[in-house]
CSV table of C-alpha atoms and ligand atoms in Angstrom, one decimal:
chain,number,residue,atom,x,y,z
A,147,UNK,CA,-0.1,0.0,-0.1
A,148,UNK,CA,1.3,3.4,-0.9
A,149,UNK,CA,1.5,6.5,1.2
A,150,UNK,CA,-1.6,8.4,2.1
A,151,UNK,CA,-2.5,11.8,3.2
A,152,UNK,CA,-3.3,11.0,6.9
A,153,UNK,CA,-1.5,7.8,6.9
A,154,UNK,CA,2.1,8.8,6.3
A,155,UNK,CA,4.3,9.6,9.1
A,156,UNK,CA,6.5,12.7,9.3
A,157,UNK,CA,9.7,10.5,8.4
A,158,UNK,CA,8.0,9.1,5.6
A,159,UNK,CA,7.1,12.4,4.3
A,160,UNK,CA,10.7,13.7,4.8
A,161,UNK,CA,11.9,10.9,2.8
A,162,UNK,CA,9.3,11.5,0.4
A,163,UNK,CA,10.3,15.3,-0.1
A,164,UNK,CA,14.1,14.5,0.2
A,165,UNK,CA,13.5,12.0,-2.7
A,166,UNK,CA,11.9,14.9,-4.8
A,167,UNK,CA,15.1,17.2,-4.1
A,168,UNK,CA,12.9,19.4,-1.8
A,169,UNK,CA,14.4,21.6,0.9
A,170,UNK,CA,14.5,19.9,4.5
A,171,UNK,CA,12.2,22.3,6.2
A,172,UNK,CA,9.3,21.6,3.4
A,173,UNK,CA,8.2,18.2,5.3
A,174,UNK,CA,8.0,20.0,8.7
A,175,UNK,CA,5.9,22.7,6.7
A,176,UNK,CA,3.7,20.3,5.2
A,177,UNK,CA,3.2,18.3,8.7
A,178,UNK,CA,2.4,21.7,10.6
A,179,UNK,CA,-0.1,22.5,8.1
A,180,UNK,CA,-2.2,19.3,8.1
A,181,UNK,CA,-1.8,18.7,11.9
A,182,UNK,CA,-1.1,22.1,14.0
A,183,UNK,CA,-3.0,24.3,11.7
A,184,UNK,CA,-5.5,21.6,10.8
A,185,UNK,CA,-5.7,22.7,7.4
A,186,UNK,CA,-6.6,21.1,4.1
A,187,UNK,CA,-3.6,20.6,1.6
A,188,UNK,CA,-4.9,23.1,-1.0
A,189,UNK,CA,-4.8,25.8,1.7
A,190,UNK,CA,-1.3,25.5,2.3
A,191,UNK,CA,-0.1,28.1,0.0
A,192,UNK,CA,3.2,28.5,1.5
A,193,UNK,CA,4.2,25.3,-0.2
A,194,UNK,CA,3.4,26.7,-3.8
A,195,UNK,CA,1.0,25.5,-6.1
A,196,UNK,CA,3.4,23.0,-8.0
A,197,UNK,CA,4.5,21.1,-4.9
A,198,UNK,CA,1.0,21.1,-3.4
A,199,UNK,CA,-0.3,19.5,-6.8
A,200,UNK,CA,2.6,16.6,-6.5
A,201,UNK,CA,1.7,16.1,-3.0
A,202,UNK,CA,-1.9,15.8,-3.9
A,203,UNK,CA,-1.1,12.8,-6.0
A,204,UNK,CA,1.6,11.2,-3.9
A,205,UNK,CA,-0.3,11.4,-0.7
A,206,UNK,CA,-3.9,10.7,-1.8
A,207,UNK,CA,-7.0,11.3,0.3
A,208,UNK,CA,-8.6,7.7,1.3
A,209,UNK,CA,-12.2,9.1,1.9
A,210,UNK,CA,-14.4,10.0,-0.9
A,211,UNK,CA,-17.8,11.5,0.3
A,212,UNK,CA,-20.9,9.8,-0.6
A,213,UNK,CA,-23.2,12.2,1.3
A,214,UNK,CA,-23.0,14.8,3.8
A,215,UNK,CA,-25.9,16.0,5.6
A,216,UNK,CA,-26.7,18.5,8.5
A,217,UNK,CA,-29.4,18.8,11.2
A,218,UNK,CA,-29.9,20.5,14.7
A,219,UNK,CA,-29.6,23.9,12.9
A,220,UNK,CA,-26.2,22.9,11.5
A,221,UNK,CA,-24.9,22.1,14.8
A,222,UNK,CA,-24.8,18.1,13.5
A,223,UNK,CA,-23.1,16.9,10.5
A,224,UNK,CA,-23.0,13.4,9.3
A,225,UNK,CA,-20.6,12.1,6.3
A,226,UNK,CA,-21.1,8.7,4.5
A,227,UNK,CA,-17.6,8.1,2.9
A,228,UNK,CA,-16.4,5.6,0.7
A,229,UNK,CA,-13.0,4.6,2.1
A,230,UNK,CA,-10.5,3.3,-0.3
A,231,UNK,CA,-7.5,2.2,1.9
A,232,UNK,CA,-5.0,4.2,-0.1
A,233,UNK,CA,-6.2,2.9,-3.5
A,234,UNK,CA,-8.7,5.5,-4.8
A,235,UNK,CA,-7.4,5.0,-8.4
A,236,UNK,CA,-8.4,1.3,-8.5
A,237,UNK,CA,-11.2,1.0,-10.9
A,238,UNK,CA,-13.8,-1.7,-10.3
A,239,UNK,CA,-12.8,-2.0,-6.6
A,240,UNK,CA,-15.6,-0.3,-4.7
A,241,UNK,CA,-14.6,1.3,-1.5
A,242,UNK,CA,-16.3,0.4,1.9
A,243,UNK,CA,-18.9,2.7,3.3
A,244,UNK,CA,-18.1,4.3,6.8
A,245,UNK,CA,-19.7,7.1,8.7
A,246,UNK,CA,-18.4,10.2,10.6
A,247,UNK,CA,-20.6,12.6,12.5
A,248,UNK,CA,-19.5,16.2,13.7
A,249,UNK,CA,-21.2,17.7,16.6
A,250,UNK,CA,-21.0,21.3,17.8
A,251,UNK,CA,-21.9,21.9,21.5
A,252,UNK,CA,-21.8,25.2,23.4
A,253,UNK,CA,-18.4,24.6,24.6
A,254,UNK,CA,-16.9,22.2,22.5
A,255,UNK,CA,-17.0,20.2,19.2
A,256,UNK,CA,-16.8,16.5,18.9
A,257,UNK,CA,-16.2,14.1,16.1
A,258,UNK,CA,-17.7,10.5,16.2
A,259,UNK,CA,-15.2,8.3,14.2
A,260,UNK,CA,-15.7,4.8,12.6
A,261,UNK,CA,-12.9,2.2,13.3
A,262,UNK,CA,-14.3,-0.7,11.1
A,263,UNK,CA,-16.6,-0.9,8.1
A,264,UNK,CA,-19.0,-3.1,9.8
A,265,UNK,CA,-18.8,-4.8,12.8
A,266,UNK,CA,-18.4,-8.4,13.8
A,267,UNK,CA,-20.1,-8.2,17.2
A,268,UNK,CA,-23.6,-8.5,16.2
A,269,UNK,CA,-25.4,-6.6,18.7
A,270,UNK,CA,-28.9,-7.1,18.0
A,271,UNK,CA,-30.2,-3.5,18.3
A,272,UNK,CA,-27.3,-1.9,16.1
A,273,UNK,CA,-27.5,-1.3,12.5
A,274,UNK,CA,-23.8,-1.7,12.0
A,275,UNK,CA,-24.2,-5.3,13.7
A,276,UNK,CA,-27.1,-6.2,11.8
A,277,UNK,CA,-24.9,-5.6,8.7
A,278,UNK,CA,-21.8,-7.6,9.7
A,279,UNK,CA,-18.1,-7.1,9.3
A,280,UNK,CA,-16.5,-5.7,5.9
A,281,UNK,CA,-12.9,-4.7,7.1
A,282,UNK,CA,-10.8,-3.0,9.7
A,283,UNK,CA,-10.1,0.7,8.9
A,284,UNK,CA,-6.5,2.0,8.8
A,285,UNK,CA,-5.0,4.5,11.3
A,286,UNK,CA,-5.0,7.1,8.3
A,287,UNK,CA,-8.6,6.5,7.3
A,288,UNK,CA,-9.6,7.1,11.1
A,289,UNK,CA,-7.4,10.2,11.5
A,290,UNK,CA,-8.6,11.4,8.2
A,291,UNK,CA,-12.2,11.4,9.4
A,292,UNK,CA,-11.3,13.7,12.1
A,293,UNK,CA,-9.1,16.0,9.8
A,294,UNK,CA,-12.0,16.2,7.2
A,295,UNK,CA,-14.7,17.0,10.1
A,296,UNK,CA,-12.3,19.6,11.2
A,297,UNK,CA,-12.0,21.2,7.8
A,298,UNK,CA,-15.8,21.6,7.8
A,299,UNK,CA,-16.3,22.7,11.2
A,300,UNK,CA,-16.8,26.1,12.6
A,301,UNK,CA,-14.9,25.5,15.6
A,302,UNK,CA,-11.9,23.7,16.8
A,303,UNK,CA,-12.5,20.0,17.3
A,304,UNK,CA,-11.8,19.4,20.9
A,305,UNK,CA,-13.2,15.8,21.5
A,306,UNK,CA,-13.0,12.5,19.5
A,307,UNK,CA,-15.1,9.5,20.3
A,308,UNK,CA,-14.8,6.0,18.7
A,309,UNK,CA,-18.5,5.5,18.7
A,310,UNK,CA,-19.0,5.3,15.1
A,311,UNK,CA,-19.2,2.2,13.2
A,312,UNK,CA,-17.0,-0.8,14.5
A,313,UNK,CA,-15.5,-2.1,17.6
A,314,UNK,CA,-12.4,-0.1,18.0
A,315,UNK,CA,-10.8,-2.7,20.5
A,316,UNK,CA,-11.3,-5.5,17.6
A,317,UNK,CA,-8.8,-3.1,15.6
A,318,UNK,CA,-6.6,-2.4,18.2
A,319,UNK,CA,-3.3,-1.6,16.5
A,320,UNK,CA,-5.1,1.0,14.0
A,321,UNK,CA,-7.1,2.4,16.8
A,322,UNK,CA,-4.1,3.0,18.9
A,323,UNK,CA,-2.0,4.4,16.1
A,324,UNK,CA,-4.6,6.9,15.4
A,325,UNK,CA,-5.1,7.7,18.9
A,326,UNK,CA,-1.5,8.5,19.2
A,327,UNK,CA,-1.5,10.6,16.2
A,328,UNK,CA,-4.7,12.6,17.3
A,329,UNK,CA,-2.9,13.2,20.6
A,330,UNK,CA,0.5,13.9,19.7
A,331,UNK,CA,-0.1,15.9,16.6
A,332,UNK,CA,-3.6,17.1,16.4
A,333,UNK,CA,-3.3,18.2,20.0
A,334,UNK,CA,-6.5,16.5,21.1
A,335,UNK,CA,-5.9,15.8,25.1
A,336,UNK,CA,-6.1,12.2,26.2
A,337,UNK,CA,-9.1,12.9,28.5
A,338,UNK,CA,-10.9,14.1,25.3
A,339,UNK,CA,-10.2,10.8,23.3
A,340,UNK,CA,-13.0,8.3,24.2
A,341,UNK,CA,-12.5,4.7,23.0
A,342,UNK,CA,-16.0,2.9,23.5
A,343,UNK,CA,-16.1,-0.9,23.6
A,344,UNK,CA,-18.7,-3.6,23.8
A,345,UNK,CA,-16.6,-5.3,26.2
A,346,UNK,CA,-13.6,-6.9,24.5
A,347,UNK,CA,-11.9,-7.9,27.6
A,348,UNK,CA,-8.5,-8.6,26.4
A,349,UNK,CA,-8.5,-5.2,24.4
A,350,UNK,CA,-9.3,-3.5,27.7
A,351,UNK,CA,-6.6,-4.9,29.4
A,352,UNK,CA,-4.1,-4.0,26.4
A,353,UNK,CA,-5.6,-0.6,26.8
A,354,UNK,CA,-4.5,-0.3,30.3
A,355,UNK,CA,-0.9,-1.2,29.4
A,356,UNK,CA,-0.6,1.9,27.3
A,357,UNK,CA,1.0,5.0,28.6
A,358,UNK,CA,-1.9,7.5,27.6
A,359,UNK,CA,-4.8,7.5,29.7
A,360,UNK,CA,-7.7,7.9,27.3
A,361,UNK,CA,-11.3,7.9,28.6
A,362,UNK,CA,-12.7,4.5,28.3
A,363,UNK,CA,-16.4,3.7,27.6
A,364,UNK,CA,-18.0,0.3,28.1
A,365,UNK,CA,-21.4,-0.3,26.4
A,366,UNK,CA,-23.5,-2.3,28.9
A,367,UNK,CA,-27.2,-2.3,28.0
A,368,UNK,CA,-28.1,-4.7,30.6
A,369,UNK,CA,-27.9,-5.2,34.3
A,370,UNK,CA,-27.6,-9.0,34.1
A,371,UNK,CA,-26.1,-11.6,31.8
A,372,UNK,CA,-29.2,-13.5,30.8
A,373,UNK,CA,-30.6,-10.1,29.0
A,374,UNK,CA,-27.1,-9.1,28.0
A,375,UNK,CA,-26.4,-12.3,26.3
A,376,UNK,CA,-29.5,-11.6,23.9
A,377,UNK,CA,-28.6,-8.1,23.0
A,378,UNK,CA,-24.7,-8.3,22.9
A,379,UNK,CA,-23.8,-11.8,21.8
A,380,UNK,CA,-20.1,-11.0,23.1
A,381,UNK,CA,-21.5,-11.3,26.4
A,382,UNK,CA,-21.6,-15.0,26.0
A,383,UNK,CA,-17.6,-14.9,25.7
A,384,UNK,CA,-16.9,-12.1,28.1
A,385,UNK,CA,-19.7,-12.0,30.8
A,386,UNK,CA,-20.5,-8.9,32.9
A,387,UNK,CA,-18.3,-9.8,35.8
A,388,UNK,CA,-15.2,-10.1,33.7
A,389,UNK,CA,-15.8,-6.9,31.6
A,390,UNK,CA,-16.5,-5.0,34.9
A,391,UNK,CA,-13.5,-6.4,36.4
A,392,UNK,CA,-11.3,-5.3,33.3
A,393,UNK,CA,-13.1,-1.8,33.3
A,394,UNK,CA,-12.1,-1.5,37.0
A,395,UNK,CA,-8.5,-2.5,36.3
A,396,UNK,CA,-8.3,0.3,33.8
A,397,UNK,CA,-9.9,2.7,36.2
A,398,UNK,CA,-7.2,1.7,38.7
A,399,UNK,CA,-4.2,2.2,36.0
A,400,UNK,CA,-5.6,5.2,34.2
A,401,UNK,CA,-7.2,7.1,36.9
A,402,UNK,CA,-9.7,8.1,34.4
A,403,UNK,CA,-13.5,8.0,35.3
A,404,UNK,CA,-15.2,5.4,33.5
A,405,UNK,CA,-18.1,5.8,31.3
A,406,UNK,CA,-20.9,3.2,30.9
A,407,UNK,CA,-23.3,3.4,27.7
A,408,UNK,CA,-26.9,2.1,28.1
A,409,UNK,CA,-29.2,2.1,25.4
A,410,UNK,CA,-33.0,2.4,26.6
A,411,UNK,CA,-35.1,0.0,24.9
A,412,UNK,CA,-39.1,0.0,25.7
A,413,UNK,CA,-40.0,-2.7,27.8
A,414,UNK,CA,-36.7,-4.8,27.5
A,415,UNK,CA,-33.9,-3.1,29.7
A,416,UNK,CA,-35.6,0.1,31.3
A,417,UNK,CA,-37.5,-0.9,34.3
A,418,UNK,CA,-37.1,0.5,37.8
A,419,UNK,CA,-35.8,-3.0,39.0
A,420,UNK,CA,-33.4,-3.3,36.3
A,421,UNK,CA,-31.9,0.4,37.3
A,422,UNK,CA,-31.6,-1.0,40.9
A,423,UNK,CA,-29.8,-4.1,39.5
A,424,UNK,CA,-27.4,-1.9,37.3
A,425,UNK,CA,-26.8,0.4,40.2
A,426,UNK,CA,-25.7,-2.4,42.5
A,427,UNK,CA,-23.4,-3.7,40.0
A,428,UNK,CA,-21.6,-0.2,39.3
A,429,UNK,CA,-21.6,0.9,43.1
A,430,UNK,CA,-18.3,2.3,44.1
A,431,UNK,CA,-16.7,2.5,40.7
A,432,UNK,CA,-17.4,6.4,40.6
A,433,UNK,CA,-18.6,5.5,36.9
A,434,UNK,CA,-20.8,7.7,34.9
A,435,UNK,CA,-23.9,6.0,32.8
A,436,UNK,CA,-24.9,7.6,29.7
A,437,UNK,CA,-28.2,6.5,28.8
A,438,UNK,CA,-29.1,6.8,25.0
A,439,UNK,CA,-32.7,6.5,23.6
A,440,UNK,CA,-32.6,3.5,21.4
A,441,UNK,CA,-32.5,4.8,17.7
A,442,UNK,CA,-34.9,2.4,16.0
A,443,UNK,CA,-33.3,0.0,13.2
A,444,UNK,CA,-35.1,-1.9,10.7
A,445,UNK,CA,-33.7,-5.3,11.8
A,446,UNK,CA,-34.9,-4.7,15.5
A,447,UNK,CA,-38.6,-4.2,16.2
A,448,UNK,CA,-38.6,-2.5,19.5
A,449,UNK,CA,-38.8,1.2,20.0
A,450,UNK,CA,-36.8,3.6,22.5
A,451,UNK,CA,-38.1,3.8,26.1
A,452,UNK,CA,-40.4,6.9,26.4
A,453,UNK,CA,-38.8,9.8,28.0
A,454,UNK,CA,-40.5,9.6,31.5
A,455,UNK,CA,-39.2,5.9,31.7
A,456,UNK,CA,-35.8,6.8,30.9
A,457,UNK,CA,-35.9,9.8,33.4
A,458,UNK,CA,-37.0,7.5,36.2
A,459,UNK,CA,-34.4,5.1,35.4
A,460,UNK,CA,-31.9,7.9,35.7
A,461,UNK,CA,-33.2,9.0,39.3
A,462,UNK,CA,-33.2,5.3,40.2
A,463,UNK,CA,-29.4,5.1,39.5
A,464,UNK,CA,-28.8,8.3,41.1
A,465,UNK,CA,-30.5,7.1,44.1
A,466,UNK,CA,-28.1,4.1,43.9
A,467,UNK,CA,-25.2,6.4,44.2
A,468,UNK,CA,-24.4,6.1,40.5
A,469,UNK,CA,-24.0,9.3,38.2
A,470,UNK,CA,-26.5,9.2,35.3
A,471,UNK,CA,-27.3,11.7,32.2
A,472,UNK,CA,-29.7,11.1,29.6
A,473,UNK,CA,-27.8,11.9,26.2
A,474,UNK,CA,-29.9,14.0,23.6
A,475,UNK,CA,-30.4,12.3,20.5
A,476,UNK,CA,-28.3,14.1,18.0
A,477,UNK,CA,-29.3,14.1,14.4
A,478,UNK,CA,-32.0,11.9,14.4
A,479,UNK,CA,-33.4,13.4,11.3
A,480,UNK,CA,-30.5,12.4,9.4
A,481,UNK,CA,-29.9,8.9,11.0
A,482,UNK,CA,-26.8,10.2,12.9
A,483,UNK,CA,-26.6,6.7,14.7
A,484,UNK,CA,-24.2,3.7,14.3
A,485,UNK,CA,-24.6,2.4,10.8
A,486,UNK,CA,-27.8,3.8,10.1
A,487,UNK,CA,-27.0,6.3,7.3
A,488,UNK,CA,-25.2,3.6,5.5
A,489,UNK,CA,-28.2,1.2,6.0
A,490,UNK,CA,-30.6,3.8,4.5
A,491,UNK,CA,-28.2,4.5,1.7
A,492,UNK,CA,-28.2,1.0,0.7
A,493,UNK,CA,-32.0,0.6,0.4
A,494,UNK,CA,-32.3,3.7,-1.4
A,495,UNK,CA,-29.1,4.2,-3.3
A,496,UNK,CA,-30.5,6.5,-5.9
A,497,UNK,CA,-31.7,9.2,-3.6
A,498,UNK,CA,-29.7,11.7,-1.5
A,499,UNK,CA,-30.0,10.4,2.1
A,500,UNK,CA,-31.9,12.6,4.9
A,501,UNK,CA,-33.3,15.8,3.6
A,502,UNK,CA,-31.7,18.5,5.5
A,503,UNK,CA,-34.6,19.0,7.7
A,504,UNK,CA,-33.8,21.1,10.8
A,505,UNK,CA,-35.3,20.4,14.1
B,157,SAH,N1,-18.7,-1.0,19.1
B,157,SAH,C1,-18.5,0.0,20.1
B,157,SAH,C2,-18.4,1.6,19.7
B,157,SAH,C3,-19.1,1.7,18.6
B,157,SAH,S1,-21.2,1.6,18.8
B,157,SAH,C4,-19.3,-0.3,21.3
B,157,SAH,O1,-20.5,-0.8,21.0
B,157,SAH,O2,-19.2,0.4,22.3
B,157,SAH,C5,-21.3,3.2,19.8
B,157,SAH,C6,-22.3,3.2,20.7
B,157,SAH,O3,-23.8,3.2,19.9
B,157,SAH,C7,-22.4,2.0,21.7
B,157,SAH,O4,-22.7,2.3,23.0
B,157,SAH,C8,-23.8,1.2,21.1
B,157,SAH,O5,-24.3,0.3,22.0
B,157,SAH,C9,-24.6,2.3,20.6
B,157,SAH,N2,-25.6,1.8,19.7
B,157,SAH,C10,-25.5,1.2,18.5
B,157,SAH,N3,-26.9,1.2,18.0
B,157,SAH,C11,-27.5,1.8,18.6
B,157,SAH,C12,-28.9,2.2,18.4
B,157,SAH,N4,-29.7,1.5,17.6
B,157,SAH,N5,-29.4,3.2,19.5
B,157,SAH,C13,-28.8,3.8,20.4
B,157,SAH,N6,-27.3,3.4,20.6
B,157,SAH,C14,-26.8,2.4,19.8
B,158,SF4,FE1,-20.5,-3.5,16.9
B,158,SF4,FE2,-20.7,-1.6,18.7
B,158,SF4,FE3,-22.6,-2.0,16.8
B,158,SF4,FE4,-22.2,-3.9,18.9
B,158,SF4,S1,-23.0,-1.7,19.1
B,158,SF4,S2,-22.5,-4.3,16.8
B,158,SF4,S3,-20.2,-3.8,19.1
B,158,SF4,S4,-20.6,-1.1,16.4
């Protein structure tokens, strides 16, 4: 595989420019432009047009936009990309489709990246899980998602969450290489880098061995193994006790407060008794639970819990000593949830997805 815009390291860029007979400082200039200034190549006018054109070909982008839609009065933008793994010129080899979401909040801008095209974990309520696994993304493809979102963003991207398509800890090496690039070069702090996992226990342990203490989010969705086995098939391999023990080790090693994700599914996992059971399991971990109203998917016929039930669930968790917040659904009108934009795109390939309805 050849070099790519956001896959290439500084040394590779230095070697490339040296082989063209360019002056030594040019590589640093390019690197600073791409990462410190966070600018697209065509805006790096200090490099000169001829050199930029040559670089555009030698360091191709890996993501071609299929669709880009906005919602929430412009505060949420979602892209569906065709990812080419550095082979944009190969005819007849279609790229895989992946999603990225940019969310502006009052005090920050967050990018949600995909780590894989598809996912092998098969969570029953998840559009990506329903469609199955295609391939791992490369570190360059992950970093490029953040860079491209930054180019379109009205403010500086301060947070990156690995909560798009795929299971990041099942693609550990590329995920971690991307994390390091985002931290060391794009300047995103470790606390503001969140890796979300469905509970890949060996991956959580490996994460705990790294020196950069990123934030860990674990997707739970059920307070007991019986229900979790149904919703999250990986639970049969790594049951709740093991997942929580690994998360506890991560907390000890990193000192970072843990986050738990819990999709609220009507009549399935949202009773006060289940909230009580969850609170007992998480007691003493100092964790934070994000309650996410389920985004309905075609392959899972159950709706989201009604808001009042979610509020009661949150109250019950708090009464049990566990911090809880309800996550506002962002970009529901543009299917801005894991795998959903792609699912819609596939079913209606000829139409522009998600009218830019603002809510
Ligand atoms: N594979 C990782 C990260 C990507 S999924 C993980 O599962 O944690 C990111 C989050 O979106 C997870 O918490 C996942 O459970 C949640 N999610 C997936 N499908 C959803 C849906 N239909 N509605 C609400 N949340 C969903
Ligand atoms: Fe994969 Fe996460 Fe979806 Fe489960 S919820 S299928 S782990 S992307």
